[in-house]
Tab-separated table of N, CA and C in Angstrom:
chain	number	residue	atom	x	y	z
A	1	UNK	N	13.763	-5.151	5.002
A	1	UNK	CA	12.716	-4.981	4.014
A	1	UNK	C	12.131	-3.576	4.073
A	2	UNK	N	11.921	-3.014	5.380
A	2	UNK	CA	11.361	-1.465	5.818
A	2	UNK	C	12.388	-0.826	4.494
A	3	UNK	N	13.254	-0.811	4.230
A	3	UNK	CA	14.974	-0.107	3.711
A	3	UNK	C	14.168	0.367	2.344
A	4	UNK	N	13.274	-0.671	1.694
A	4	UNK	CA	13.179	-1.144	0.331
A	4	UNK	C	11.636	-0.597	0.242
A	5	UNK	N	10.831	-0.727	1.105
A	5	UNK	CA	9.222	-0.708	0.473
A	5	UNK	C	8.946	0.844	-0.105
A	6	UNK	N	9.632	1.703	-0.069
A	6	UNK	CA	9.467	3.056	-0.705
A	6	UNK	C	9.389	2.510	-2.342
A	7	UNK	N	10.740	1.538	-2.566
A	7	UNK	CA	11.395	1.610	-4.256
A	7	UNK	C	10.211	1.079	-4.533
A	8	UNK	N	9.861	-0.348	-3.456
A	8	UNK	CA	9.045	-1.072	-4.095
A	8	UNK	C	7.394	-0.458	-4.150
A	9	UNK	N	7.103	0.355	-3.932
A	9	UNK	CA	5.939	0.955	-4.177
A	9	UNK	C	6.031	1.596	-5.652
A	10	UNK	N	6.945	2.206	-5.379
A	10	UNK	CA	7.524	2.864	-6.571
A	10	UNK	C	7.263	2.084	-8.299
A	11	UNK	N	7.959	1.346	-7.970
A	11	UNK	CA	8.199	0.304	-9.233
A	11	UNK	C	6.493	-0.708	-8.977
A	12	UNK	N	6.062	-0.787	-8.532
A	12	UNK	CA	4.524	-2.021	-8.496
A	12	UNK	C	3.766	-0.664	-8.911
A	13	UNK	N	3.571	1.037	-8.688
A	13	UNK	CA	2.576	2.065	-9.569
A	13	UNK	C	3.088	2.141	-10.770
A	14	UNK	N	4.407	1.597	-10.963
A	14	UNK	CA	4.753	2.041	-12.618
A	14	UNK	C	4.563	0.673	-13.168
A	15	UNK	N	4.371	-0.769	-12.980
A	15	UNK	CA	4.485	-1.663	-13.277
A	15	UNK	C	2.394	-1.252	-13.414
A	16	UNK	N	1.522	-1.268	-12.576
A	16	UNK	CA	0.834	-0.745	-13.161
A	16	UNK	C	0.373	-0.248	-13.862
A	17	UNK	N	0.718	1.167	-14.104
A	17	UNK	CA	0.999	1.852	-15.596
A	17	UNK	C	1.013	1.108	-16.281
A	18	UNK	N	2.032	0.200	-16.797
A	18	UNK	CA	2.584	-0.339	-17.967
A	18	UNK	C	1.881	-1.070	-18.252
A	19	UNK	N	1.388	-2.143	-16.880
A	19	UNK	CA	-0.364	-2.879	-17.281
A	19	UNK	C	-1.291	-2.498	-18.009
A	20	UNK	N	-2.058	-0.962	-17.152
A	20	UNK	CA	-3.122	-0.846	-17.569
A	20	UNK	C	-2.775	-0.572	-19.316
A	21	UNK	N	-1.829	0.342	-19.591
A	21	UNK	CA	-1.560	0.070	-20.563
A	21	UNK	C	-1.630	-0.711	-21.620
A	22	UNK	N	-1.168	-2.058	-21.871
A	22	UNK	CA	-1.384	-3.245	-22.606
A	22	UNK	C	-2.267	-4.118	-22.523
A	23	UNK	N	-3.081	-3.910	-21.120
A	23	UNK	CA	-4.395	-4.695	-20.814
A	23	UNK	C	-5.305	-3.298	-21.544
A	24	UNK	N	-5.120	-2.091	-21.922
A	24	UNK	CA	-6.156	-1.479	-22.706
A	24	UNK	C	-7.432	-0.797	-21.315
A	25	UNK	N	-6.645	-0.516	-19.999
A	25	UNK	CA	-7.525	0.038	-19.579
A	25	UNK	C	-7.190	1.273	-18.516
A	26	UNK	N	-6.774	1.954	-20.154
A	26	UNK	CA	-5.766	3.348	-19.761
A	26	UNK	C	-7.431	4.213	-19.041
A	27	UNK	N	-8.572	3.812	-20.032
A	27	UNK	CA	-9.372	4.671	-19.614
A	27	UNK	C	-10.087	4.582	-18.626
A	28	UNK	N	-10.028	3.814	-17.521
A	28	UNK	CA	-9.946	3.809	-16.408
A	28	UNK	C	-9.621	4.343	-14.917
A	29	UNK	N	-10.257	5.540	-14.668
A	29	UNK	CA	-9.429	6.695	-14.042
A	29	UNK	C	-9.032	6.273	-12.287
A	30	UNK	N	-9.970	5.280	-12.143
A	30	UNK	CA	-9.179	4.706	-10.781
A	30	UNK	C	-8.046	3.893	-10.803
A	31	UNK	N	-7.959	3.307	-12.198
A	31	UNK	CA	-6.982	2.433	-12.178
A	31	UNK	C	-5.609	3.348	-12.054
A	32	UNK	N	-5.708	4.641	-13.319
A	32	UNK	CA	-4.931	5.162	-12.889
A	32	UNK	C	-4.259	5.949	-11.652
A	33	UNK	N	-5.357	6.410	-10.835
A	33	UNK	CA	-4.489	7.159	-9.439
A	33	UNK	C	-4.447	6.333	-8.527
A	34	UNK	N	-4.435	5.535	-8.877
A	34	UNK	CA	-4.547	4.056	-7.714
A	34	UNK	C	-2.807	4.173	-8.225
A	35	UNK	N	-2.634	3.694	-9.332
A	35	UNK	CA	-1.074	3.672	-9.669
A	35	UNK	C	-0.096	4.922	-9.165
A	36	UNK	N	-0.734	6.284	-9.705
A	36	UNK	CA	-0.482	7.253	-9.113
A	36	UNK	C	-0.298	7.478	-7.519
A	37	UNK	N	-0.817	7.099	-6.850
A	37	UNK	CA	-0.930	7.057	-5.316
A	37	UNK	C	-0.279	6.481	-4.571
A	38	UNK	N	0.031	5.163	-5.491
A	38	UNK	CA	1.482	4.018	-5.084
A	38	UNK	C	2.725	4.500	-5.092
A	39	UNK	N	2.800	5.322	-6.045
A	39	UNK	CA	4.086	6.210	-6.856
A	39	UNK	C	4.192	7.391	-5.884
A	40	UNK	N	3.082	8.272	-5.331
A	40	UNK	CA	3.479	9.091	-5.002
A	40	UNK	C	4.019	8.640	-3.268
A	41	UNK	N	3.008	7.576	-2.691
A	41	UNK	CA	3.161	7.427	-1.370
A	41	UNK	C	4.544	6.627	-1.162
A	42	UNK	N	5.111	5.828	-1.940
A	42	UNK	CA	6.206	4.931	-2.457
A	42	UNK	C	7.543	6.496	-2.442
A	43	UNK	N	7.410	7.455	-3.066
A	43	UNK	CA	8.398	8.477	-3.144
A	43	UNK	C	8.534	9.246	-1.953
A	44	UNK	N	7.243	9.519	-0.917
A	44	UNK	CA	7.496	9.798	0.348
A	44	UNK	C	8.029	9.254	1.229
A	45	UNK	N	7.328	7.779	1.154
A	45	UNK	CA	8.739	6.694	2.179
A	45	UNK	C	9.699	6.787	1.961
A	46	UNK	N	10.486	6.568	1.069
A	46	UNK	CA	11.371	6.040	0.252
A	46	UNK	C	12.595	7.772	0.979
A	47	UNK	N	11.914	8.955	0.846
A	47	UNK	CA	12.579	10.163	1.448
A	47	UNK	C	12.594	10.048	3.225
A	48	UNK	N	11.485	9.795	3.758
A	48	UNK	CA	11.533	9.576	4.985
A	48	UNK	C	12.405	8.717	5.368
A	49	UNK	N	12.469	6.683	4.898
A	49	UNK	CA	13.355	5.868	5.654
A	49	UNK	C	15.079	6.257	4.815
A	50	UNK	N	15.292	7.083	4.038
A	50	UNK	CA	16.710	7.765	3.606
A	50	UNK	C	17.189	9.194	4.888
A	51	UNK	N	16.138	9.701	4.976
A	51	UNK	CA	16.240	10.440	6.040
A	51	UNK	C	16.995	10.118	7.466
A	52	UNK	N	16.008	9.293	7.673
A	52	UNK	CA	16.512	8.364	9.070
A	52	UNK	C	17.815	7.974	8.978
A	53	UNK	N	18.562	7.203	7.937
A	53	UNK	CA	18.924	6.413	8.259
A	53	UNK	C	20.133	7.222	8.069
C-alpha cells in the first residue's frame, strides 16, 4: 500500500477539485489548497517511494 499512497493522494486533491467544483465551492480558498497540498505532498511521495525502490 506504502507503493501507492503518493498516486493516491494525488487523485483524492484532484477528486477534490472536481468536488468543490460541482458542490459550487470553488470560492472557498481553504478548500482549495487543502486540495492543492494533497496534490503537491501526494507528487513528493510518489518521487521519493519511486526513488527507493
Amino acid at each position: 500500500m506504502k507503493k501507492y499512497l503518493g498516486i493516491l493522494l494525488i487523485v483524492l486533491g484532484a477528486l477534490m477539485l472536481i468536488i468543490s467544483y460541482f458542490c459550487d465551492l470553488v470560492d472557498y480558498n481553504w478548500y482549495n489548497v487543502g486540495a492543492l497540498l494533497l496534490i503537491i505532498i501526494g507528487l513528493i511521495a510518489h518521487i521519493q517511494v519511486t526513488k527507493k525502490a
